[in-house]
DNA sequence: ATCAAGGCTTTTTTT
DNA sequence: AAGCCTTGAT
């Protein structure tokens, strides 16, 4: 095949080996995605039916992109027939299809982390256990770990080692909580994230015909990011591949960063054992980064003991050294990085999309967000509080959930008294007790209060009745209306829309909330219009719980600086990377410095971060930052020391006469005028792109500037325009600043003030 | 049942 | 700093 010529020798060999067990160890930036894509295209060219291909990716976005690339390679619509997606999304669909086997409704709800914790909290309270000892997050972690290792609630209770562990940690009731949690989920017709894998295993274990069906269907299986699969995932793959053994796993042990989620490097070793005749391919040539970056990253990862031998190298140019920047505070770090980005982008706005700011924890995003906003650089925050986790969105989604699955307890609790309808805590406590006594769901009790002799006043019963009737009416419309029409109706008649509308004049955040709901409805409209069938509310809700911001469609303007955690940057690459917060106790995290394996994972994380960069990488740290409201001093991260110093370029910007800290601050704290920039501190939303101040390009400012005008710039101070070029949004000005020399700025971003 | 105020805890990363 | 929970007044 001609396109195979676009691969190097080792890549091509890996791509052509489509039969039998195959393992590809792919170093960072070695063209792994390319190999996978070409491999699948090649398979189809060789006559493999796309229906027989299962390709498991790490994100849904990766799946989408890969499908597109394959379509591009082979033409036609065949690529659509490949089953491609994350473990969670692929198997949630399979579970829905076979739900009856397991006693679940096919429209089962997927509980997200919040739902799970809230349910656990209730259970702990109902059992009169001390929630200081049984912290929901801790209990969740324990249950999650059990499920990922395929230990059921019953098996948990019978496992001597586990029980001994729990006893010695003074948490003997964990087994009982696990069991209660499982039954509550089951009654609510809900699965949590871990159940999607756990129950798939149950399905394949207990129903040989189902197993056989999928073994026949998925004759060719590919698993990306294999180093980050856990035991439950490993076993699913193993079972499905057991007949044909056309299984290809791709991974890099040096990039294993999800052990907190049960990911197990052992899976790579298991693979060798399960398929002794497997073929191994190593991709070691890096096409992504400069020599400096590749070698710096190699020098860091060499500190890890646990690793598979491999040597990543590149033919790319040497490139710049990695800059190391020290700042005094976290806020200053934000300003300095924003500043550097500003300098880097001068004269070429298109470069924003080439830049990423990566951090260890989500909350670090704030200082960068504020600083970028202040100097008008467009940005987008990925992860953190996603669109779907916002309160107003979850509220509306809770009505949707109830309308497809009224047994969904978490959804019920969320909205039974929102908007207020006089159903308070005490009434709900009675409902819970009653439901538990009769072994039924809360919904059953609410819709038949007399049958379960619910001890509440007739007035409250009426309120329950009204609520239940409303939900039932929504439920009945499920087969008649499409997602948008029903969603819209629910938003209206539930009172949510009115509630939010009434609060709109309270402030900016309230307006935003209303807009978010509008946005969700707009998305549903698009969804409903995009297809003829399968466009009901239930269809829409099917994998909403599995969506992340990265999966959102309809990106109008993609030229922004990306902000995200290192974890979510996995698989991505940027010409310019700013790696921030390189401080002890932050990165490596304080939570992960107690054992060698924890620390090694942090180091791998650092390795992942460095290898995202193609051309330049800048590392920064602050001497002090706010931690839980109080100023904490911090030491530079040990990881900086671990990089061979010959790849580093230390820069100290908080000192030096020309540009003192005070001066910088005074520049930044000048009040800004116009548009969105007067509003600081807004939380990111679906369109958290810091919208460009169109007013600047459209009207007054940019159009009215002339050569010779005296202007003032937020950072460079006063200057004179010597040249104007470009049109509209791309209009640039060359300006002479007495203190900074000649600069080219884009008027749209520059926020220039005209001086008389 | 609702609301405001004040106290307390929070300590990673994600499907 | 921010979110969550308890408390006490209405």
XYZ file of C-alpha atoms (C1' of nucleotides) in Angstrom:
781
model
C 0.000 0.000 0.000
C 1.356 3.350 -0.950
C 0.562 5.081 2.314
C 2.632 2.563 4.197
C 5.600 4.261 2.622
C 4.910 7.194 4.866
C 6.088 5.125 7.800
C 9.623 4.349 8.867
C 10.802 0.757 8.910
C 9.847 -0.127 12.435
C 6.552 1.711 12.147
C 5.716 -0.106 8.940
C 6.571 -3.501 10.338
C 4.316 -2.832 13.290
C 1.506 -1.636 11.047
C 1.720 -4.610 8.709
C 1.670 -7.236 11.406
C -2.088 -7.459 11.646
C -2.509 -11.062 12.679
C -1.718 -12.600 16.009
C -0.791 -11.008 19.307
C 1.265 -7.878 18.894
C 2.797 -5.491 21.329
C 4.064 -2.111 20.284
C 6.198 -0.261 22.776
C 6.083 3.282 21.563
C 8.251 6.003 22.998
C 6.900 9.501 23.376
C 6.383 11.223 20.057
C 7.292 8.158 18.043
C 4.272 8.273 15.796
C 2.183 5.797 17.676
C -1.161 7.186 16.594
C 0.084 7.186 13.056
C 0.980 3.537 13.280
C -2.382 2.641 14.754
C -4.214 4.580 12.109
C -2.277 3.089 9.239
C -2.513 -0.325 10.761
C -6.288 -0.201 10.800
C -6.401 1.241 7.309
C -4.119 -1.544 6.197
C -6.323 -4.153 7.826
C -9.324 -2.896 5.924
C -7.342 -2.831 2.691
C -6.430 -6.423 3.338
C -10.094 -7.307 3.489
C -10.869 -7.163 7.180
C -14.446 -6.101 7.730
C -14.579 -2.886 9.774
C -17.417 -4.427 11.757
C -14.910 -6.896 13.112
C -12.557 -4.270 14.472
C -12.582 -3.014 18.038
C -10.266 -0.148 18.791
C -10.014 1.108 22.352
C -8.629 4.577 22.819
C -7.943 6.673 25.826
C -10.309 9.517 25.043
C -13.395 9.807 22.912
C -11.764 12.641 21.088
C -8.865 10.426 20.079
C -11.379 7.915 18.770
C -13.134 10.504 16.712
C -9.923 11.817 15.244
C -8.652 8.401 14.415
C -11.878 7.475 12.664
C -11.558 10.591 10.575
C -7.968 9.895 9.691
C -8.764 6.351 8.670
C -11.651 7.530 6.493
C -9.242 9.907 4.914
C -6.779 7.126 4.167
C -9.129 4.541 2.778
C -11.963 6.734 1.564
C -15.628 5.852 1.786
C -17.672 5.545 4.926
C -16.342 2.193 6.026
C -14.385 3.604 8.923
C -17.641 4.446 10.670
C -18.323 0.777 11.157
C -15.300 0.276 13.336
C -16.158 0.091 17.006
C -13.940 2.782 18.400
C -13.974 4.605 21.695
C -12.912 4.466 25.300
C -13.437 1.359 27.360
C -16.142 3.180 29.246
C -18.121 4.357 26.268
C -17.785 1.199 24.187
C -18.798 -1.098 27.007
C -21.548 1.114 28.348
C -23.203 0.644 24.989
C -22.707 -3.066 25.084
C -24.091 -3.116 28.594
C -27.174 -1.183 27.560
C -27.758 -3.621 24.784
C -27.502 -6.579 27.141
C -28.782 -4.912 30.293
C -31.650 -7.334 30.776
C -29.195 -10.178 31.269
C -27.895 -8.448 34.343
C -31.255 -7.262 35.599
C -30.589 -3.629 34.792
C -32.828 -1.435 32.692
C -31.333 -0.640 29.318
C -31.556 3.035 30.115
C -29.613 2.670 33.330
C -28.104 5.842 34.692
C -24.375 6.314 34.953
C -23.472 7.788 38.323
C -20.569 10.167 38.187
C -18.158 10.724 41.040
C -20.404 13.283 42.633
C -23.421 10.997 42.570
C -21.413 8.155 43.990
C -20.034 10.175 46.856
C -23.391 11.628 47.674
C -24.936 8.184 47.825
C -22.127 6.874 49.985
C -22.518 9.784 52.299
C -26.197 9.032 52.727
C -25.513 5.394 53.404
C -22.905 6.250 55.996
C -25.300 8.609 57.679
C -28.200 6.166 57.552
C -26.014 3.560 59.212
C -25.089 5.998 61.954
C -21.436 5.649 61.148
C -18.952 8.384 61.852
C -18.258 10.232 58.651
C -14.919 11.342 60.040
C -13.778 7.749 59.936
C -15.793 6.699 56.930
C -15.074 9.592 54.652
C -17.045 9.240 51.430
C -14.003 9.835 49.265
C -12.001 7.240 51.134
C -14.823 4.711 51.021
C -15.245 5.378 47.343
C -11.554 4.809 46.687
C -11.742 1.517 48.510
C -14.794 0.312 46.628
C -13.399 1.528 43.355
C -10.168 -0.358 43.884
C -12.146 -3.483 44.700
C -14.259 -3.214 41.561
C -11.248 -2.558 39.378
C -9.831 -5.796 40.670
C -13.142 -7.522 40.094
C -13.839 -8.095 43.752
C -17.598 -8.016 44.315
C -19.183 -6.855 47.550
C -19.661 -10.461 48.643
C -16.147 -11.441 47.703
C -14.913 -8.415 49.586
C -16.713 -9.502 52.745
C -15.251 -12.973 52.462
C -11.712 -11.952 51.703
C -9.712 -12.476 54.884
C -6.882 -10.196 53.919
C -9.146 -7.311 53.059
C -11.180 -7.696 56.210
C -8.024 -7.803 58.275
C -6.860 -4.656 56.570
C -10.108 -2.866 57.252
C -10.136 -4.016 60.838
C -6.671 -2.776 61.465
C -7.530 0.582 59.948
C -10.556 0.680 62.279
C -12.999 0.573 59.427
C -14.685 -2.788 59.857
C -17.942 -1.627 58.296
C -16.521 -1.061 54.846
C -17.668 -4.420 53.561
C -21.202 -3.663 54.685
C -21.146 -0.212 53.127
C -19.921 -1.703 49.862
C -22.782 -4.173 49.882
C -25.372 -1.520 50.702
C -23.959 0.730 48.039
C -24.207 -2.014 45.448
C -27.821 -2.774 46.205
C -28.770 0.885 46.263
C -27.202 1.396 42.848
C -28.948 -1.655 41.527
C -32.334 -0.522 42.797
C -31.752 2.902 41.328
C -30.912 1.335 37.974
C -27.526 2.972 38.121
C -23.948 2.018 37.387
C -20.945 3.987 38.456
C -17.836 4.373 36.302
C -16.250 1.261 37.716
C -19.399 -0.759 37.196
C -19.123 -0.212 33.471
C -16.010 -2.361 33.535
C -17.025 -4.606 36.385
C -20.441 -5.441 34.965
C -18.992 -6.021 31.528
C -16.837 -8.657 33.123
C -19.873 -10.162 34.787
C -21.695 -10.160 31.480
C -18.880 -11.887 29.634
C -18.299 -14.319 32.469
C -21.870 -15.433 33.088
C -23.302 -15.441 29.589
C -21.243 -17.575 27.228
C -23.480 -16.768 24.293
C -22.852 -13.060 24.794
C -19.146 -13.669 25.127
C -19.184 -15.759 22.003
C -21.076 -13.117 20.086
C -18.541 -10.423 20.863
C -15.598 -12.741 20.350
C -16.887 -13.375 16.851
C -17.667 -9.753 16.250
C -14.390 -8.338 17.481
C -11.908 -10.489 15.612
C -9.377 -7.712 15.584
C -8.723 -5.766 18.741
C -6.443 -2.807 19.316
C -5.791 -1.171 22.665
C -4.077 2.161 22.885
C -2.349 3.387 26.059
C -2.152 -0.143 27.292
C 0.093 0.838 30.187
C -2.878 2.631 31.697
C -5.357 -0.205 31.688
C -6.431 -1.808 34.932
C -7.190 -5.404 35.745
C -10.870 -5.181 34.853
C -9.969 -3.785 31.450
C -7.210 -6.305 30.966
C -9.574 -9.178 31.536
C -12.232 -7.847 29.193
C -9.677 -7.633 26.427
C -8.250 -11.007 27.222
C -11.645 -12.671 27.050
C -12.688 -11.003 23.856
C -9.417 -11.887 22.171
C -9.357 -15.464 23.384
C -10.584 -17.047 20.155
C -8.772 -15.205 17.370
C -5.930 -13.684 19.333
C -5.662 -10.832 16.883
C -4.817 -8.464 19.637
C -2.564 -5.478 19.379
C -1.637 -3.411 22.383
C 0.251 -0.165 22.218
C 1.852 1.534 25.126
C 4.804 3.090 26.818
C 5.643 2.091 30.338
C 7.404 5.416 30.802
C 4.079 7.160 30.361
C 2.035 5.159 32.834
C 0.358 7.808 34.972
C -2.939 6.358 36.076
C -2.124 3.875 38.769
C -4.387 5.797 41.140
C -7.176 4.555 38.941
C -6.005 0.995 39.173
C -3.810 1.043 36.083
C -1.361 -1.746 36.298
C 1.927 -1.972 34.509
C 1.675 -5.649 35.246
C -0.662 -5.911 32.277
C 2.273 -5.536 29.959
C 4.012 -8.426 31.664
C 0.810 -10.442 31.672
C 0.592 -9.951 27.959
C 3.936 -11.654 27.465
C 2.731 -14.524 29.574
C -0.708 -14.836 28.001
C 0.616 -14.821 24.450
C 4.113 -16.271 24.541
C 4.335 -16.182 20.765
C 3.558 -12.465 20.616
C 5.500 -10.160 18.341
C 7.179 -7.127 19.850
C 7.817 -3.866 18.045
C 9.632 -0.930 19.497
C 9.249 2.583 18.203
C 12.099 4.641 19.503
C 12.589 7.454 17.068
C 10.966 10.622 18.281
C 9.560 12.878 15.556
C 8.024 15.399 17.853
C 10.581 17.242 19.897
C 13.968 18.869 19.643
C 17.072 17.026 20.757
C 17.262 19.124 23.863
C 13.789 18.171 24.957
C 14.129 14.493 24.112
C 17.435 14.210 25.899
C 16.337 16.241 28.886
C 13.336 13.964 29.239
C 15.542 10.896 28.915
C 17.822 12.200 31.623
C 14.894 12.534 34.000
C 13.295 9.192 33.374
C 16.655 7.485 33.861
C 16.082 8.045 37.574
C 13.317 5.472 37.565
C 14.204 1.931 38.441
C 11.085 0.301 37.074
C 11.201 0.507 33.337
C 11.387 -1.444 30.149
C 14.639 -0.860 28.395
C 14.362 1.473 25.466
C 16.200 4.439 24.078
C 14.307 7.294 22.588
C 16.240 9.400 20.133
C 15.582 11.997 17.491
C 17.033 13.414 14.331
C 15.396 16.746 14.968
C 17.399 19.891 15.495
C 18.956 20.645 18.801
C 16.575 23.470 19.618
C 16.573 25.796 22.564
C 17.407 24.848 26.082
C 14.608 24.467 28.563
C 14.071 27.751 30.357
C 13.669 27.681 34.088
C 11.895 30.623 35.632
C 11.562 31.508 39.269
C 8.856 33.774 40.583
C 7.956 35.001 44.041
C 4.318 34.034 44.233
C 1.774 31.976 42.382
C 0.125 35.128 41.134
C 3.373 36.422 39.816
C 3.917 33.115 38.110
C 0.661 33.657 36.286
C 1.682 37.120 35.196
C 5.146 36.124 34.116
C 3.949 33.216 32.038
C 1.218 35.304 30.459
C 3.846 37.904 29.764
C 6.137 35.452 28.083
C 3.330 34.169 25.961
C 2.537 37.707 25.001
C 6.114 38.281 23.928
C 6.246 35.012 22.060
C 3.112 35.804 20.109
C 4.013 39.226 19.057
C 2.860 39.906 15.562
C 1.438 36.450 14.976
C -1.871 35.758 16.609
C -2.216 32.358 15.052
C 0.351 31.067 17.455
C -1.941 30.886 20.494
C -3.120 27.454 19.502
C 0.484 26.299 19.595
C 0.820 27.013 23.284
C -0.138 25.025 26.338
C 0.191 25.697 30.017
C 0.413 22.441 31.923
C 0.060 21.992 35.659
C -0.192 19.248 38.225
C -3.496 20.216 39.845
C -6.565 21.851 38.416
C -6.710 24.635 40.935
C -3.433 26.037 39.675
C -5.234 27.247 36.588
C -6.545 30.327 38.315
C -3.526 32.574 38.359
C -2.889 31.904 34.691
C -6.473 32.437 33.792
C -6.531 35.809 35.460
C -3.244 36.939 33.999
C -4.155 35.870 30.475
C -7.490 37.540 30.706
C -5.906 40.754 31.797
C -3.698 41.027 28.772
C -6.341 39.818 26.372
C -4.844 36.526 25.368
C -7.541 34.024 24.426
C -7.368 30.792 26.367
C -9.362 27.730 27.151
C -9.292 25.636 30.258
C -9.765 21.910 29.802
C -10.913 19.670 32.587
C -11.553 20.973 36.043
C -15.193 21.683 36.533
C -16.544 20.613 33.202
C -19.625 21.990 31.605
C -21.599 18.926 32.545
C -20.682 19.221 36.187
C -21.959 22.722 36.680
C -24.786 22.960 39.110
C -27.387 24.344 36.742
C -26.537 21.750 34.116
C -26.590 18.879 36.575
C -29.941 20.078 37.875
C -31.509 20.001 34.469
C -29.812 16.738 33.609
C -31.236 15.309 36.813
C -34.746 15.967 35.478
C -33.725 14.319 32.234
C -32.364 11.363 34.106
C -35.547 10.999 36.116
C -37.569 11.223 32.965
C -35.805 8.228 31.500
C -35.170 6.359 34.737
C -37.336 7.510 37.645
C -35.595 5.137 40.015
C -32.437 7.214 39.782
C -32.106 8.217 43.433
C -29.378 10.749 43.068
C -31.293 12.617 40.415
C -34.413 12.463 42.560
C -32.700 13.845 45.636
C -31.211 16.598 43.585
C -34.371 18.052 42.180
C -37.254 16.950 44.323
C -37.087 20.309 46.016
C -35.547 22.354 43.272
C -37.120 24.636 42.373
C -38.578 24.855 45.850
C -41.782 23.007 46.293
C -41.874 22.634 50.040
C -40.444 19.133 50.271
C -37.788 19.357 52.929
C -35.242 17.250 54.644
C -37.510 15.553 57.127
C -39.965 14.390 54.501
C -37.150 12.926 52.476
C -35.737 11.156 55.489
C -39.049 9.378 55.879
C -38.946 8.420 52.238
C -35.476 6.928 52.547
C -36.347 4.949 55.651
C -39.531 3.743 54.056
C -37.787 2.719 50.846
C -35.091 0.867 52.734
C -37.663 -0.953 54.894
C -39.580 -2.159 51.889
C -36.503 -2.805 49.831
C -37.682 -0.562 47.074
C -36.649 2.663 45.420
C -37.447 6.144 46.622
C -39.448 6.744 43.509
C -41.756 3.837 44.304
C -42.430 5.274 47.735
C -43.065 8.748 46.455
C -45.463 7.648 43.778
C -47.363 5.304 46.094
C -47.205 6.915 49.544
C -50.313 5.211 50.848
C -49.193 1.753 49.756
C -46.001 2.079 51.792
C -47.786 4.055 54.546
C -45.350 6.883 54.320
C -45.631 8.882 57.554
C -46.028 12.383 56.154
C -48.846 14.893 56.240
C -51.546 14.854 53.556
C -50.223 18.190 52.333
C -46.799 16.687 51.740
C -48.370 13.688 50.056
C -50.041 16.036 47.653
C -46.709 17.622 46.883
C -45.173 14.227 46.236
C -48.100 13.339 44.068
C -47.706 16.459 42.004
C -44.013 15.879 41.534
C -44.473 12.239 40.575
C -47.196 13.121 38.113
C -44.966 15.656 36.481
C -42.112 13.181 36.052
C -44.501 10.559 34.739
C -45.807 12.970 32.167
C -42.259 13.594 30.975
C -41.649 9.909 30.933
C -44.655 9.320 28.722
C -43.376 11.808 26.183
C -40.101 9.991 25.744
C -41.317 8.043 22.751
C -43.093 10.928 21.123
C -40.741 13.871 21.258
C -37.147 14.221 20.272
C -34.487 15.135 22.785
C -34.697 18.840 22.208
C -38.468 19.151 22.294
C -38.786 17.103 25.425
C -35.773 18.727 27.043
C -37.161 22.121 26.346
C -40.522 21.195 27.763
C -38.921 19.778 30.899
C -36.826 22.893 31.365
C -39.998 24.930 31.207
C -42.522 22.927 33.145
C -40.100 21.861 35.843
C -39.713 25.527 36.647
C -35.951 25.454 36.232
C -35.861 27.872 33.356
C -38.079 30.330 35.191
C -36.032 30.029 38.339
C -32.824 30.832 36.519
C -34.456 33.530 34.480
C -35.682 35.276 37.597
C -32.238 35.317 39.070
C -30.690 36.765 35.989
C -30.563 40.321 37.240
C -28.741 39.269 40.375
C -25.335 39.217 38.755
C -23.005 37.990 36.115
C -22.822 34.457 37.384
C -26.580 34.127 37.326
C -26.695 35.291 33.744
C -24.035 32.789 32.909
C -26.046 30.011 34.488
C -29.036 30.849 32.400
C -26.848 30.932 29.326
C -25.361 27.584 30.159
C -28.789 26.026 30.235
C -29.597 27.667 26.942
C -26.388 26.258 25.610
C -27.266 22.758 26.726
C -30.622 23.050 25.017
C -28.944 24.349 21.889
C -26.680 21.315 21.937
C -29.737 19.092 22.225
C -31.318 20.819 19.304
C -28.274 20.071 17.227
C -28.313 16.487 18.427
C -31.990 16.023 17.601
C -31.678 17.589 14.191
C -28.556 15.662 13.267
C -30.307 12.343 12.995
C -33.571 10.837 11.974
C -33.702 8.064 14.516
C -32.301 7.479 17.937
C -32.704 11.101 18.806
C -34.860 10.753 21.892
C -33.968 12.194 25.250
C -32.914 8.741 26.367
C -30.509 8.553 23.447
C -29.121 11.933 24.291
C -28.619 10.946 27.902
C -26.907 7.697 27.055
C -23.367 8.863 27.394
C -23.630 12.339 28.745
C -21.999 11.128 31.934
C -18.995 10.005 29.933
C -18.494 13.206 28.021
C -15.809 15.687 28.840
C -15.191 19.180 27.629
C -12.763 17.859 25.069
C -15.647 16.036 23.427
C -17.775 19.102 22.949
C -18.478 19.900 19.349
C -18.917 23.161 17.546
C -15.652 24.846 18.298
C -15.924 28.134 16.499
C -12.581 29.687 17.247
C -9.767 27.309 17.985
C -6.984 29.791 18.328
C -6.431 29.907 22.034
C -3.842 28.983 24.607
C -4.694 25.638 26.189
C -4.634 25.183 29.946
C -4.866 21.703 31.389
C -3.441 19.216 33.844
C -0.571 17.090 32.697
C -2.843 14.083 32.947
C -5.224 15.473 30.400
C -2.386 16.531 28.116
C -1.540 12.914 27.532
C -1.342 12.135 23.852
C -1.264 15.804 22.870
C 1.597 17.944 21.623
C 2.300 21.659 21.424
C 5.141 23.638 19.883
C 5.438 25.661 23.070
C 4.821 24.254 26.513
C 4.825 26.106 29.810
C 5.202 23.672 32.624
C 4.282 25.455 35.808
C 4.249 24.920 39.551
C 7.443 22.883 39.682
C 7.621 22.843 43.457
C 8.140 20.216 46.079
C 4.834 19.044 47.547
C 3.022 20.239 44.496
C 4.929 18.403 41.805
C 5.811 15.854 42.988
C 2.573 15.948 44.909
C 2.764 15.736 48.651
C 0.451 12.762 48.403
C 2.932 10.842 46.316
C 6.317 11.067 47.922
C 6.070 8.317 50.477
C 6.943 5.324 48.403
C 9.309 4.839 45.553
C 6.614 3.668 43.192
C 4.507 6.738 43.890
C 7.440 8.987 43.267
C 8.295 7.147 40.098
C 4.816 7.731 38.830
C 5.193 11.432 39.494
C 8.428 11.302 37.576
C 6.725 9.610 34.667
C 4.163 12.353 34.823
C 6.945 14.884 34.564
C 8.316 12.921 31.646
C 4.943 13.070 29.935
C 4.810 16.806 30.524
C 8.228 17.472 29.026
C 7.588 15.334 26.002
C 4.453 17.274 25.074
C 6.733 20.061 23.836
C 7.851 20.177 20.234
C 10.022 23.270 20.105
C 10.293 25.054 23.396
C 9.591 24.223 26.961
C 9.578 26.641 29.859
C 9.477 25.503 33.436
C 8.407 27.768 36.251
C 8.042 27.667 39.997
C 7.040 30.087 42.715
C 8.732 30.690 46.032
C 5.442 30.899 47.801
C 1.839 30.258 47.031
C -1.529 30.191 48.708
C -2.490 26.772 49.963
C -5.910 26.607 51.619
C -5.966 30.281 52.097
C -2.614 30.717 53.732
C 0.682 31.652 52.188
C 3.063 28.721 52.082
C 6.674 28.839 51.044
C 7.886 26.242 48.649
C 11.085 24.716 47.384
C 11.844 24.120 43.734
C 10.937 20.635 42.617
C 13.526 17.902 42.744
C 12.632 17.171 39.162
C 14.388 20.318 38.026
C 17.589 18.974 39.559
C 17.067 15.645 37.913
C 17.225 17.106 34.437
C 20.782 17.071 33.218
C 21.698 20.697 33.782
C 23.253 21.097 30.375
C 19.779 21.216 28.897
C 18.649 24.015 31.170
C 18.773 27.743 30.956
C 18.090 29.446 34.281
C 16.476 32.776 34.126
C 15.793 35.021 37.041
C 13.198 37.530 36.250
C 12.165 38.766 39.664
C 15.484 40.547 40.026
C 17.454 43.003 38.000
C 17.149 46.731 37.833
C 15.228 47.281 34.626
C 12.096 45.410 35.439
C 11.394 45.194 39.103
C 8.467 43.339 40.500
C 6.809 46.546 41.586
C 6.984 47.963 38.169
C 5.429 44.876 36.721
C 2.614 44.910 39.157
C 1.821 48.511 38.526
C 1.631 47.791 34.858
C -0.793 44.982 35.364
C -3.023 46.565 37.852
C -3.999 49.379 35.628
C -7.736 49.270 35.138
C -8.827 47.798 31.858
C -11.606 49.079 29.780
C -14.145 47.575 27.533
C -15.896 44.311 26.869
C -15.418 41.212 28.865
C -12.215 42.320 30.395
C -13.838 44.364 33.061
C -15.032 41.108 34.480
C -12.410 39.156 36.243
C -12.584 35.902 37.992
C -15.407 34.399 36.031
C -15.407 30.695 36.038
C -14.726 28.927 32.789
C -17.690 27.541 30.973
C -18.365 25.692 27.785
C -17.009 28.599 25.846
C -14.416 29.506 28.360
C -12.368 30.844 25.564
C -11.644 34.299 26.695
C -13.455 35.875 23.842
C -11.534 38.385 21.918
C -12.739 41.891 22.423
C -14.401 42.260 19.081
C -15.309 45.774 19.993
C -11.697 46.690 19.614
C -11.416 45.419 16.092
C -14.890 46.339 15.031
C -15.268 49.876 16.127
C -13.507 52.740 17.768
C -9.963 51.822 18.603
C -8.382 49.893 15.793
C -10.082 51.695 12.987
C -9.357 55.088 14.291
C -5.636 54.624 14.698
C -3.373 56.403 12.259
C 0.313 56.420 11.625
C 1.820 59.009 13.880
C -0.686 58.585 16.694
C 0.610 58.602 20.225
C -0.700 55.605 22.087
C -0.371 53.905 25.415
C 0.116 50.167 25.821
C -0.624 48.270 29.008
C 2.825 46.825 29.203
C 5.080 48.986 27.101
C 3.741 52.341 28.127
C 3.676 55.276 25.761
C 4.730 55.001 22.153
C 4.148 56.220 18.637
C 2.662 54.294 15.726
C 5.083 54.121 12.833
C 3.283 51.717 10.559
C -0.128 50.092 10.109
C -0.864 46.953 8.110
C -3.458 44.234 7.666
C -7.212 44.539 7.794
C -9.880 44.154 10.434
C -9.110 41.463 12.945
C -5.565 41.074 11.717
C -4.686 44.713 11.737
C -1.211 45.224 13.087
C 0.629 48.286 14.200
C 4.325 48.863 14.424
C 4.956 51.075 17.387
C 8.035 52.733 18.736
C 8.175 52.652 22.508
C 10.908 54.828 23.990
C 11.543 52.333 26.768
C 11.066 49.084 24.904
C 11.991 49.775 21.324
C 9.998 48.879 18.253
C 7.200 46.332 18.651
C 4.623 44.950 16.288
C 1.278 44.426 17.958
C -2.053 43.125 16.820
C -4.576 45.809 17.574
C -7.205 43.299 18.559
C -5.075 42.081 21.443
C -3.097 45.136 22.275
C -5.785 47.114 24.025
C -4.136 50.349 22.981
C -5.259 53.684 24.307
C -5.007 56.671 22.082
C -3.339 59.686 23.597
C -3.965 63.247 22.560
C -39.436 24.558 55.696
C -36.239 28.192 54.701
C -32.478 31.159 55.167
C -28.321 33.528 56.810
C -24.212 33.334 59.386
C -20.369 31.362 61.019
C -17.378 27.385 61.607
C -14.932 23.644 59.698
C -12.439 21.062 56.322
C -10.097 20.782 52.367
C -4.397 17.746 50.482
C -3.837 14.917 43.150
C -4.524 13.200 38.856
C -9.979 10.990 35.533
C -13.588 7.709 33.251
C -10.081 30.727 49.175
C -14.037 28.084 48.729
C -17.319 24.795 49.503
C -19.939 22.155 52.949
C -22.311 21.604 57.248
C -24.327 22.948 61.466
C -26.821 26.179 63.991
C -30.360 29.197 65.272
C -33.891 32.517 64.079
C -38.093 33.204 61.478
